[in-house]
JSON list of C-alpha atoms in Angstrom, two decimals:
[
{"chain": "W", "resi": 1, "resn": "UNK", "atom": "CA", "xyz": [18.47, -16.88, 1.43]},
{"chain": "W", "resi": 2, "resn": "UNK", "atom": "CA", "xyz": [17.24, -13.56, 0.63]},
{"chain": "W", "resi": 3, "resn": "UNK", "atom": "CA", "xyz": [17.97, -13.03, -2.65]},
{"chain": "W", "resi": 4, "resn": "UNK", "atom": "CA", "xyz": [15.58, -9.86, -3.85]},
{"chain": "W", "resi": 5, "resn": "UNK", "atom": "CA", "xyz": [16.26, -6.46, -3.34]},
{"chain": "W", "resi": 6, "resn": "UNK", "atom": "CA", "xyz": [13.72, -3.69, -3.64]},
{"chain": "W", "resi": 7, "resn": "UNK", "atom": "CA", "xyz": [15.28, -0.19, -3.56]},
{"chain": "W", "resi": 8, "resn": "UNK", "atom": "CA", "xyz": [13.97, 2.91, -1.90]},
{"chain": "W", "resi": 9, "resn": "UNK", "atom": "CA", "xyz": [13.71, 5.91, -4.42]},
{"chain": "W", "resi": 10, "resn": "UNK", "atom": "CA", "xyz": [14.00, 8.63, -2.31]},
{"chain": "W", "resi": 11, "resn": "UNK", "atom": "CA", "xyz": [13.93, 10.15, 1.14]},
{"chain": "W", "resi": 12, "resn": "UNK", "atom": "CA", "xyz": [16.30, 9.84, 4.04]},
{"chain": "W", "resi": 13, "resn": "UNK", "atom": "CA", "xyz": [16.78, 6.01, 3.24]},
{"chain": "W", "resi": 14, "resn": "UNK", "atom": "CA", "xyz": [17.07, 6.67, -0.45]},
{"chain": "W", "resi": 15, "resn": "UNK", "atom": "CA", "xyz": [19.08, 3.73, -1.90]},
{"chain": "W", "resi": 16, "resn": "UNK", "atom": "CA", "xyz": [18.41, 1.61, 1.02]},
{"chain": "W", "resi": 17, "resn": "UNK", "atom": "CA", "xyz": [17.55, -1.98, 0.19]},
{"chain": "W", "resi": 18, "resn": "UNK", "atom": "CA", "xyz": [14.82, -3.88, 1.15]},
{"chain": "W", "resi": 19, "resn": "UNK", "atom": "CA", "xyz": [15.80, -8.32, 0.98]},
{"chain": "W", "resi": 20, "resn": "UNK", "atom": "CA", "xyz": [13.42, -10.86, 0.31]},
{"chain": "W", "resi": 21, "resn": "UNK", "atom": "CA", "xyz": [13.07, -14.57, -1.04]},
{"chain": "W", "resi": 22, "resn": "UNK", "atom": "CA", "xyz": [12.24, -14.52, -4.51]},
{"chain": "W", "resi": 23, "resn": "UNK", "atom": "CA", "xyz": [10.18, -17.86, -3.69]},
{"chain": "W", "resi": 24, "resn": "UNK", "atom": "CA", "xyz": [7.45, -15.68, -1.72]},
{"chain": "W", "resi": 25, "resn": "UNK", "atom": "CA", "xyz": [4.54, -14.75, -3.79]},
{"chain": "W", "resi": 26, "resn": "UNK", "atom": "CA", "xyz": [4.78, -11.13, -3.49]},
{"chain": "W", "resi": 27, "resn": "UNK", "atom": "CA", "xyz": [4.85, -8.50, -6.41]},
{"chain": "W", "resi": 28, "resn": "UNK", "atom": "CA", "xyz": [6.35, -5.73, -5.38]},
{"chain": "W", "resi": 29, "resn": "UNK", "atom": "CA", "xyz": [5.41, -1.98, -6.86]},
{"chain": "W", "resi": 30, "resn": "UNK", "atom": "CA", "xyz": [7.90, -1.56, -9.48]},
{"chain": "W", "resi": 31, "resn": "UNK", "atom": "CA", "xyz": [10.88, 1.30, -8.14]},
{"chain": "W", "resi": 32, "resn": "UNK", "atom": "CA", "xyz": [8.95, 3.16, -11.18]},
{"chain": "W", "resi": 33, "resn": "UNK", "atom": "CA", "xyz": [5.52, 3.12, -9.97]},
{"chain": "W", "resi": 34, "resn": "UNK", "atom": "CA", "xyz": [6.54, 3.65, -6.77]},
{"chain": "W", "resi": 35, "resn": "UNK", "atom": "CA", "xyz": [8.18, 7.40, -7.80]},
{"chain": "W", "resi": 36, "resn": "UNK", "atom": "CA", "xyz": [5.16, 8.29, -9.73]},
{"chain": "W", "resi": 37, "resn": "UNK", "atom": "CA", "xyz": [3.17, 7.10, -6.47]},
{"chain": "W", "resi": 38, "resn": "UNK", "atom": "CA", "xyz": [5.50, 10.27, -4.33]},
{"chain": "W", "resi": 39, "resn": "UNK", "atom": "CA", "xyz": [5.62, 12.71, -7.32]},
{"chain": "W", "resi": 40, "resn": "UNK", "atom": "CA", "xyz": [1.84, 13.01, -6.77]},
{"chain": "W", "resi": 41, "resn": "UNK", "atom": "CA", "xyz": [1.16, 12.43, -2.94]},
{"chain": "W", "resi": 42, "resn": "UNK", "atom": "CA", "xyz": [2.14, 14.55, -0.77]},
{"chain": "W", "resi": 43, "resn": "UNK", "atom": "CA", "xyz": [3.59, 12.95, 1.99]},
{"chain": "W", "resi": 44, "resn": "UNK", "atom": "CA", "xyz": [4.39, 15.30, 5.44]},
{"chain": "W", "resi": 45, "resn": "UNK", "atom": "CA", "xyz": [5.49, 14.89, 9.43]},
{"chain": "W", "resi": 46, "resn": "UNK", "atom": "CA", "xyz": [1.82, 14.24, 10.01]},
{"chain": "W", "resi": 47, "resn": "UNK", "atom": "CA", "xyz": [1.28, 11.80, 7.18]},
{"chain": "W", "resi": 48, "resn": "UNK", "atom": "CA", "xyz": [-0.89, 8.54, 8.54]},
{"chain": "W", "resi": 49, "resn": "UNK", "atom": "CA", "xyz": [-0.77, 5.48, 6.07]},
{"chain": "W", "resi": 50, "resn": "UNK", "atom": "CA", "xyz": [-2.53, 2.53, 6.06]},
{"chain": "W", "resi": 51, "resn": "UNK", "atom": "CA", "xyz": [-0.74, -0.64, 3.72]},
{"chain": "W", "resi": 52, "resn": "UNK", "atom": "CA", "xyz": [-3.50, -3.31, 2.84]},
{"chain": "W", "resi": 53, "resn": "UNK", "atom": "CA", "xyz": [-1.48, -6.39, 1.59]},
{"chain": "W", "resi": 54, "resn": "UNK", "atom": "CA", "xyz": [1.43, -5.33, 2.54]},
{"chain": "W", "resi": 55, "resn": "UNK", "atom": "CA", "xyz": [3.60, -7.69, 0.88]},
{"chain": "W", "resi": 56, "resn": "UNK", "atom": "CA", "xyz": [6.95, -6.44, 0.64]},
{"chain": "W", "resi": 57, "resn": "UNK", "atom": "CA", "xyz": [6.28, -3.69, 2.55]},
{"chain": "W", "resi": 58, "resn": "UNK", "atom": "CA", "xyz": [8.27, -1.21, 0.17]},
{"chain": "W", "resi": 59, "resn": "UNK", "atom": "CA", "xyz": [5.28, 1.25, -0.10]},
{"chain": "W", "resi": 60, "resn": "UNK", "atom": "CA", "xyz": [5.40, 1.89, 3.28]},
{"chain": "W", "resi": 61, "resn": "UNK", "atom": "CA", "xyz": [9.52, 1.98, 3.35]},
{"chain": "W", "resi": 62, "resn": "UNK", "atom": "CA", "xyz": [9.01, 4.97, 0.73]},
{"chain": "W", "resi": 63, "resn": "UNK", "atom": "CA", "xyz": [6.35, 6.72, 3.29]},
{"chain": "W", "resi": 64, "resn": "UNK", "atom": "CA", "xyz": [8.05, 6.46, 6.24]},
{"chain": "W", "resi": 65, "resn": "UNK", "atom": "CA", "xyz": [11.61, 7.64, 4.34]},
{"chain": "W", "resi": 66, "resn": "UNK", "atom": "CA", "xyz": [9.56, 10.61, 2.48]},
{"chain": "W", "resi": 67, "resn": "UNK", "atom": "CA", "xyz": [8.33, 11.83, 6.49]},
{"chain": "W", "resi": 68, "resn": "UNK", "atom": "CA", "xyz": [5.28, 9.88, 6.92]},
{"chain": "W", "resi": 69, "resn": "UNK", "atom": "CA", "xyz": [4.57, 10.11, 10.70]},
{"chain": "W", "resi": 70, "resn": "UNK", "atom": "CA", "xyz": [2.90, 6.54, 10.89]},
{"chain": "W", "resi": 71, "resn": "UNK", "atom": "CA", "xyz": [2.10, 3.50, 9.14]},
{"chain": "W", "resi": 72, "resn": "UNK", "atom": "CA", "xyz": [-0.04, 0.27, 9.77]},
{"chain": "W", "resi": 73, "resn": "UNK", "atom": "CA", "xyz": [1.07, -2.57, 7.41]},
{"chain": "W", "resi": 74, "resn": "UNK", "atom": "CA", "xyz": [-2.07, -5.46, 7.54]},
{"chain": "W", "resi": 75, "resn": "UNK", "atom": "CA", "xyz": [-0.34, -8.77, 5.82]},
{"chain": "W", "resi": 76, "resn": "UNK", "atom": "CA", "xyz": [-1.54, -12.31, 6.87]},
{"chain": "W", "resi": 77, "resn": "UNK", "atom": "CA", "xyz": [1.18, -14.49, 5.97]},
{"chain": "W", "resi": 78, "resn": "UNK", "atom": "CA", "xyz": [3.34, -14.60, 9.40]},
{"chain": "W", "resi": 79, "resn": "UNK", "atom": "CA", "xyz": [6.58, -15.50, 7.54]},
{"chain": "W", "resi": 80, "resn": "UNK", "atom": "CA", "xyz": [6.02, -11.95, 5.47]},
{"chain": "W", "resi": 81, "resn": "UNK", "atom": "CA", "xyz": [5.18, -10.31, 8.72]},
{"chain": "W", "resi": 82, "resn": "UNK", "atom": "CA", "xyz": [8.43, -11.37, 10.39]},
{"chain": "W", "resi": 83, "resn": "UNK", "atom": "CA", "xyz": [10.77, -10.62, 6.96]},
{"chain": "W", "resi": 84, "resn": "UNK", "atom": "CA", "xyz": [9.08, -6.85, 7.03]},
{"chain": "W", "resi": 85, "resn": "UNK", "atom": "CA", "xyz": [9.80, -6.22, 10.67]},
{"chain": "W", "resi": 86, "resn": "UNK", "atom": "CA", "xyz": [13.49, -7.44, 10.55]},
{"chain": "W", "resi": 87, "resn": "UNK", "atom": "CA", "xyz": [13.93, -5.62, 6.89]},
{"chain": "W", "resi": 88, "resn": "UNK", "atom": "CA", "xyz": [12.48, -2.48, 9.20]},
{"chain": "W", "resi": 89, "resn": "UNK", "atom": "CA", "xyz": [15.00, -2.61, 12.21]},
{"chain": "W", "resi": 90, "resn": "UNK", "atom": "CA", "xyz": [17.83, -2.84, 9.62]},
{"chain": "W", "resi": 91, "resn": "UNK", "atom": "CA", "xyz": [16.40, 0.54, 7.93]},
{"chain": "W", "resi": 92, "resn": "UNK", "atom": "CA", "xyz": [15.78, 1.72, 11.58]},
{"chain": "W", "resi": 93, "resn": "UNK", "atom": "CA", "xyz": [12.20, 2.50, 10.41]},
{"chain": "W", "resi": 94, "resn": "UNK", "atom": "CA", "xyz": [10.20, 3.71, 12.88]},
{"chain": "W", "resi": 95, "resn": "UNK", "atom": "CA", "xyz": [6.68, 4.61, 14.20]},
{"chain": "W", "resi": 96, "resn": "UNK", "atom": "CA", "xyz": [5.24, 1.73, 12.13]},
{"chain": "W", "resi": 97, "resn": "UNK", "atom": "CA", "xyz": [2.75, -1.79, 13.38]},
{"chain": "W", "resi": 98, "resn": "UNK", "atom": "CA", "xyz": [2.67, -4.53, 11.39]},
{"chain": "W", "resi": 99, "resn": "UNK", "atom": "CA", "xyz": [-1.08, -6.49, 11.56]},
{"chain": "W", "resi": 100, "resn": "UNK", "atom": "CA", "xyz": [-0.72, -10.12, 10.58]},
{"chain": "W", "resi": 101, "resn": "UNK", "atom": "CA", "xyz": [-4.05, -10.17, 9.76]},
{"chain": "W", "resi": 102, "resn": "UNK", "atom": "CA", "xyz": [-6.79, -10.28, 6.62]},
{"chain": "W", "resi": 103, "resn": "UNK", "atom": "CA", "xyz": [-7.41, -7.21, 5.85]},
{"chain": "W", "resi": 104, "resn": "UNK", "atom": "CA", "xyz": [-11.25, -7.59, 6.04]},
{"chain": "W", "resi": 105, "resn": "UNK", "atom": "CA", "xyz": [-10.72, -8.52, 9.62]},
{"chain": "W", "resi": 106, "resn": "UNK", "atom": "CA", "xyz": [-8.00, -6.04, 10.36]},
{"chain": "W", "resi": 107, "resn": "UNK", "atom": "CA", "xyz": [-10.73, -3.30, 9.17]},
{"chain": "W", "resi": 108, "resn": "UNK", "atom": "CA", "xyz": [-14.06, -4.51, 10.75]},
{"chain": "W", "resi": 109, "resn": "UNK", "atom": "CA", "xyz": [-11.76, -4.37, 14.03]},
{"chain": "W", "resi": 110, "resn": "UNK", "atom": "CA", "xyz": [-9.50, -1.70, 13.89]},
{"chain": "W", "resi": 111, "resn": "UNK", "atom": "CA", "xyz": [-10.56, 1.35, 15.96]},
{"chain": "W", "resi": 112, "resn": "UNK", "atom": "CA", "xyz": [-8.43, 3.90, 14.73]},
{"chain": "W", "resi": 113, "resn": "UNK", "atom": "CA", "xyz": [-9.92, 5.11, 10.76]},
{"chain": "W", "resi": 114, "resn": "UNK", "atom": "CA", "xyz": [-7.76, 7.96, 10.65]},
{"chain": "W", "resi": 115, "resn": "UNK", "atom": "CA", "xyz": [-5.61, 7.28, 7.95]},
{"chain": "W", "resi": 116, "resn": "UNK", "atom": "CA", "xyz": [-4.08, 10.15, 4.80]},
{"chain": "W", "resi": 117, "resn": "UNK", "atom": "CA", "xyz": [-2.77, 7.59, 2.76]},
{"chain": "W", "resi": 118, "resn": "UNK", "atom": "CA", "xyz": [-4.28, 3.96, 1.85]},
{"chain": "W", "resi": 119, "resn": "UNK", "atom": "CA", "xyz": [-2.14, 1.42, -0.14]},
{"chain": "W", "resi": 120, "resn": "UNK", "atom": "CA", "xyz": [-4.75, -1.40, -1.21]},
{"chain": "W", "resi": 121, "resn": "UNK", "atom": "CA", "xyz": [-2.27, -4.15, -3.50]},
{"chain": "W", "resi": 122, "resn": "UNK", "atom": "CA", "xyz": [-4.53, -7.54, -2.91]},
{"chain": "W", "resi": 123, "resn": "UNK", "atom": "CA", "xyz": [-3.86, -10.79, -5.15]},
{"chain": "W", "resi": 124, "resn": "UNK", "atom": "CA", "xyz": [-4.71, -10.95, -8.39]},
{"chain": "W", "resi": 125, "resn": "UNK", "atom": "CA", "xyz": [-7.16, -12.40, -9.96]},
{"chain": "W", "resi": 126, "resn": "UNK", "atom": "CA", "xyz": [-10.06, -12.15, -6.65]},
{"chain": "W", "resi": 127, "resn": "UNK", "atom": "CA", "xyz": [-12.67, -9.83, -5.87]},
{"chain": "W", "resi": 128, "resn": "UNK", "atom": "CA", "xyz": [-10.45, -8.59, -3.11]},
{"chain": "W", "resi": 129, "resn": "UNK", "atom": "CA", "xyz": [-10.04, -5.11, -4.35]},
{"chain": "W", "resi": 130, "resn": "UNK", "atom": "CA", "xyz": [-13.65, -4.55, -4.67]},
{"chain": "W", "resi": 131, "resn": "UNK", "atom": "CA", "xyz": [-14.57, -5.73, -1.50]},
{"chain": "W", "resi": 132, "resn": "UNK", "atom": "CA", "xyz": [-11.67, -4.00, 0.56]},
{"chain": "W", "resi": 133, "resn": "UNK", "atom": "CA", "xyz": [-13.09, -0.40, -1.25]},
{"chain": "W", "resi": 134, "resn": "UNK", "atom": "CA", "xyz": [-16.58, -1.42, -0.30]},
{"chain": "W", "resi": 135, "resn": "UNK", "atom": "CA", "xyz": [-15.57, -2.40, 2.78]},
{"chain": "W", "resi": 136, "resn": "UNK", "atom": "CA", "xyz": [-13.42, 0.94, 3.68]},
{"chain": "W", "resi": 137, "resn": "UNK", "atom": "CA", "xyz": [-16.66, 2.93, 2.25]},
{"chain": "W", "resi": 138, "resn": "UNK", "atom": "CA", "xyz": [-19.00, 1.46, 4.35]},
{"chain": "W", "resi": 139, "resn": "UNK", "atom": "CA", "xyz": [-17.06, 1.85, 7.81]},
{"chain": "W", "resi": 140, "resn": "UNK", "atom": "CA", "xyz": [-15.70, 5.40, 6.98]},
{"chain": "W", "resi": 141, "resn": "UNK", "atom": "CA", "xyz": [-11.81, 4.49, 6.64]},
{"chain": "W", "resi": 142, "resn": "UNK", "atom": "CA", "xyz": [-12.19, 6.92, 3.11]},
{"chain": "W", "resi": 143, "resn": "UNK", "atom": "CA", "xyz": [-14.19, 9.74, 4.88]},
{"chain": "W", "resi": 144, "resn": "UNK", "atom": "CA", "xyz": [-10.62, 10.80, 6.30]},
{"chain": "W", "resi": 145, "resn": "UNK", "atom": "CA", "xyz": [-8.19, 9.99, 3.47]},
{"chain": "W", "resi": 146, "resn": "UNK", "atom": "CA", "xyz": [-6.70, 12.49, 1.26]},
{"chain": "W", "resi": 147, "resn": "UNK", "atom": "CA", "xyz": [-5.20, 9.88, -1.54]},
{"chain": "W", "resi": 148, "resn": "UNK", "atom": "CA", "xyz": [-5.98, 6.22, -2.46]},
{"chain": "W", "resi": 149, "resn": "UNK", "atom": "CA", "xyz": [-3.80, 3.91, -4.27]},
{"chain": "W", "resi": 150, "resn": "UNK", "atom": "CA", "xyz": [-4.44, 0.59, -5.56]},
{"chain": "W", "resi": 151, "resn": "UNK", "atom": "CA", "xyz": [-3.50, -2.13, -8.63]},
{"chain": "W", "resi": 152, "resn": "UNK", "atom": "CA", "xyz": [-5.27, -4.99, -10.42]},
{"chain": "W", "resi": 153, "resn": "UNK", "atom": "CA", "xyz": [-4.51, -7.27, -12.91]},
{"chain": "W", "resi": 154, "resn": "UNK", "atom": "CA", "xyz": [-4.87, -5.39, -16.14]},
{"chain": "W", "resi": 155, "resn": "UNK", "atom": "CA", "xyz": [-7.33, -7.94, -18.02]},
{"chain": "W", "resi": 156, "resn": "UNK", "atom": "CA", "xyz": [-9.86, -6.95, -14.92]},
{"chain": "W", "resi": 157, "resn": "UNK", "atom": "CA", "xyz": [-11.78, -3.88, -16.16]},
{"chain": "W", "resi": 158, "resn": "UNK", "atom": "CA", "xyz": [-11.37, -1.44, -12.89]},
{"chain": "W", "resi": 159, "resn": "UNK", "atom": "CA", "xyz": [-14.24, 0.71, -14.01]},
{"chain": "W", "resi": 160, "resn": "UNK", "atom": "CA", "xyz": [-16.11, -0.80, -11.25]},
{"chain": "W", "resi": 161, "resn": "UNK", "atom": "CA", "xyz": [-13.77, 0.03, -8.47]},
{"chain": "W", "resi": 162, "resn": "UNK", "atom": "CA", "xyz": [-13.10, 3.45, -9.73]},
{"chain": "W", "resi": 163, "resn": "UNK", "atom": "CA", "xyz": [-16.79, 3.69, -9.66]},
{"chain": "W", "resi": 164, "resn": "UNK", "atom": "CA", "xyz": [-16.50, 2.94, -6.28]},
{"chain": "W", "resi": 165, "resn": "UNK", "atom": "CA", "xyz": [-14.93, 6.00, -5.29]},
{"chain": "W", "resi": 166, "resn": "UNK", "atom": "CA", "xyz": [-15.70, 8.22, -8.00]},
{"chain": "W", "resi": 167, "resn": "UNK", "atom": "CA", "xyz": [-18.04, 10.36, -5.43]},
{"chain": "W", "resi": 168, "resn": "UNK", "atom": "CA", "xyz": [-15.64, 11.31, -2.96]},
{"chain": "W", "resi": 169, "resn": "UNK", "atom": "CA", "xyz": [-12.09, 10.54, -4.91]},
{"chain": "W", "resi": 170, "resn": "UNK", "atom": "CA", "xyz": [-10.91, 11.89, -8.43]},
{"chain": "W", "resi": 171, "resn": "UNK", "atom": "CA", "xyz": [-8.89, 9.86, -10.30]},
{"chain": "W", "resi": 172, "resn": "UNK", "atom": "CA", "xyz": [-5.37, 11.33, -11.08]},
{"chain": "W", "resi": 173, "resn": "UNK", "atom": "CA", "xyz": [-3.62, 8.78, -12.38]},
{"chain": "W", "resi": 174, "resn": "UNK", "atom": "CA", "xyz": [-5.24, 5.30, -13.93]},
{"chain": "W", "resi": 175, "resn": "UNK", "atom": "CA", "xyz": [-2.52, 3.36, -16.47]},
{"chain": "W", "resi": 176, "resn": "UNK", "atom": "CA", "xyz": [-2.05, -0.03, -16.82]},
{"chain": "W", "resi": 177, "resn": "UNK", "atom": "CA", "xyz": [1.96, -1.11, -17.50]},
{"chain": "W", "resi": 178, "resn": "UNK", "atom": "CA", "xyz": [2.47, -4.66, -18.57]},
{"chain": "W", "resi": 179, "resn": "UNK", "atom": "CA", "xyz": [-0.10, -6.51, -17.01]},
{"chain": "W", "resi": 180, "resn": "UNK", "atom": "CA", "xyz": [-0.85, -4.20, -13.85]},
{"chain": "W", "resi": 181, "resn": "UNK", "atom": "CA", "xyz": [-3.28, -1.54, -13.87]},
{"chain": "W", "resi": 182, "resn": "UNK", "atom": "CA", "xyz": [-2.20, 1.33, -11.07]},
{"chain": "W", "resi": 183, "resn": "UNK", "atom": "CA", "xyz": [-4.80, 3.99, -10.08]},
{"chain": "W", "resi": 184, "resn": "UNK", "atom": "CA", "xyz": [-4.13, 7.32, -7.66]},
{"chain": "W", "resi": 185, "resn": "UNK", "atom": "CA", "xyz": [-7.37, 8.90, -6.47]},
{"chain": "W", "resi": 186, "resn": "UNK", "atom": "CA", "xyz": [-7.14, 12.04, -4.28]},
{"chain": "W", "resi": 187, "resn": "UNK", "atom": "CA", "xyz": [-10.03, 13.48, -2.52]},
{"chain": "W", "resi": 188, "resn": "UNK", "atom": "CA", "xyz": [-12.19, 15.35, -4.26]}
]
């Protein structure tokens, strides 16, 4: 039974729900977060996202209902997978691929690098999110973006990852709510 519902903030599917089953381990981006997030990208008809960890998928539902013109969600749980493409044909969202994949995979493979807009929400409590930046340094995925967003567990001291991209990104917004630090780097 899915009894979780994530609401889009705005766009043409404003108000749409998203379902899920509270007993996957997902954490969505709070509906809060997630406005923030679209008050300072700027999402257009030519928009290209890339979701790493896609989860719930509801950073990607905002994209697509703010214009973006084509997303690639990279999850590896199959079950997730198959809950984001069936929440997507209820929405009718189009122009989007869903990778059930690790993401380290997903981007060692991938041929297209081409990407505006990179969501990176791994599990806590890892070295994912390090390795994932390093990782889209060193084969150019960030050479093309124009914004970068990303959360850690709070208690994890993110200096390190925004070190990461401090020479071509500038942080614009780094605060920490609860337990969850959230960071927005656009190119510099």
């Amino acid at each position: 039974m899915k009894d979780f519902k994530l609401k889009i903030t705005a766009g043409k599917l404003k108000s749409r729900l998203l379902s899920f089953d509270k007993n996957n381990l997902i954490r969505p981006t709070k509906s809060y977060i997630r406005e923030l997030i679209f008050n300072v990208v700027k999402i257009n008809e030519t928009t290209k996202c890339l979701d790493l960890f896609a989860g719930s998928g509801i950073l990607s539902a905002e994209a697509y209902s703010r214009g973006a013109s084509c997303i690639d969600l990279v999850e590896i749980s199959p079950n997730i997978c198959n809950i984001i493409k069936s929440e997507f044909e209820k929405l009718e969202i189009e122009n989007y691929k869903i990778h059930n994949d690790k993401v380290d995979n997903y981007l060692s493979t991938n041929i297209n690098r081409d990407y505006d807009l990179i969501f990176i929400d791994p599990p806590y409590k890892t070295s994912m999110l390090e390795d994932t930046l390093i990782k889209l340094q060193s084969l150019e995925y960030l050479s093309n973006a124009d914004y970068l967003y990303f959360e850690q567990q709070k208690d994890v001291n993110n200096s390190r990852c925004v070190n990461l991209i401090n020479n071509d990104f500038e942080v614009v917004k780094n605060l920490s709510i609860g337990d969850v630090s959230y960071t927005i780097a656009k190119k510099r």
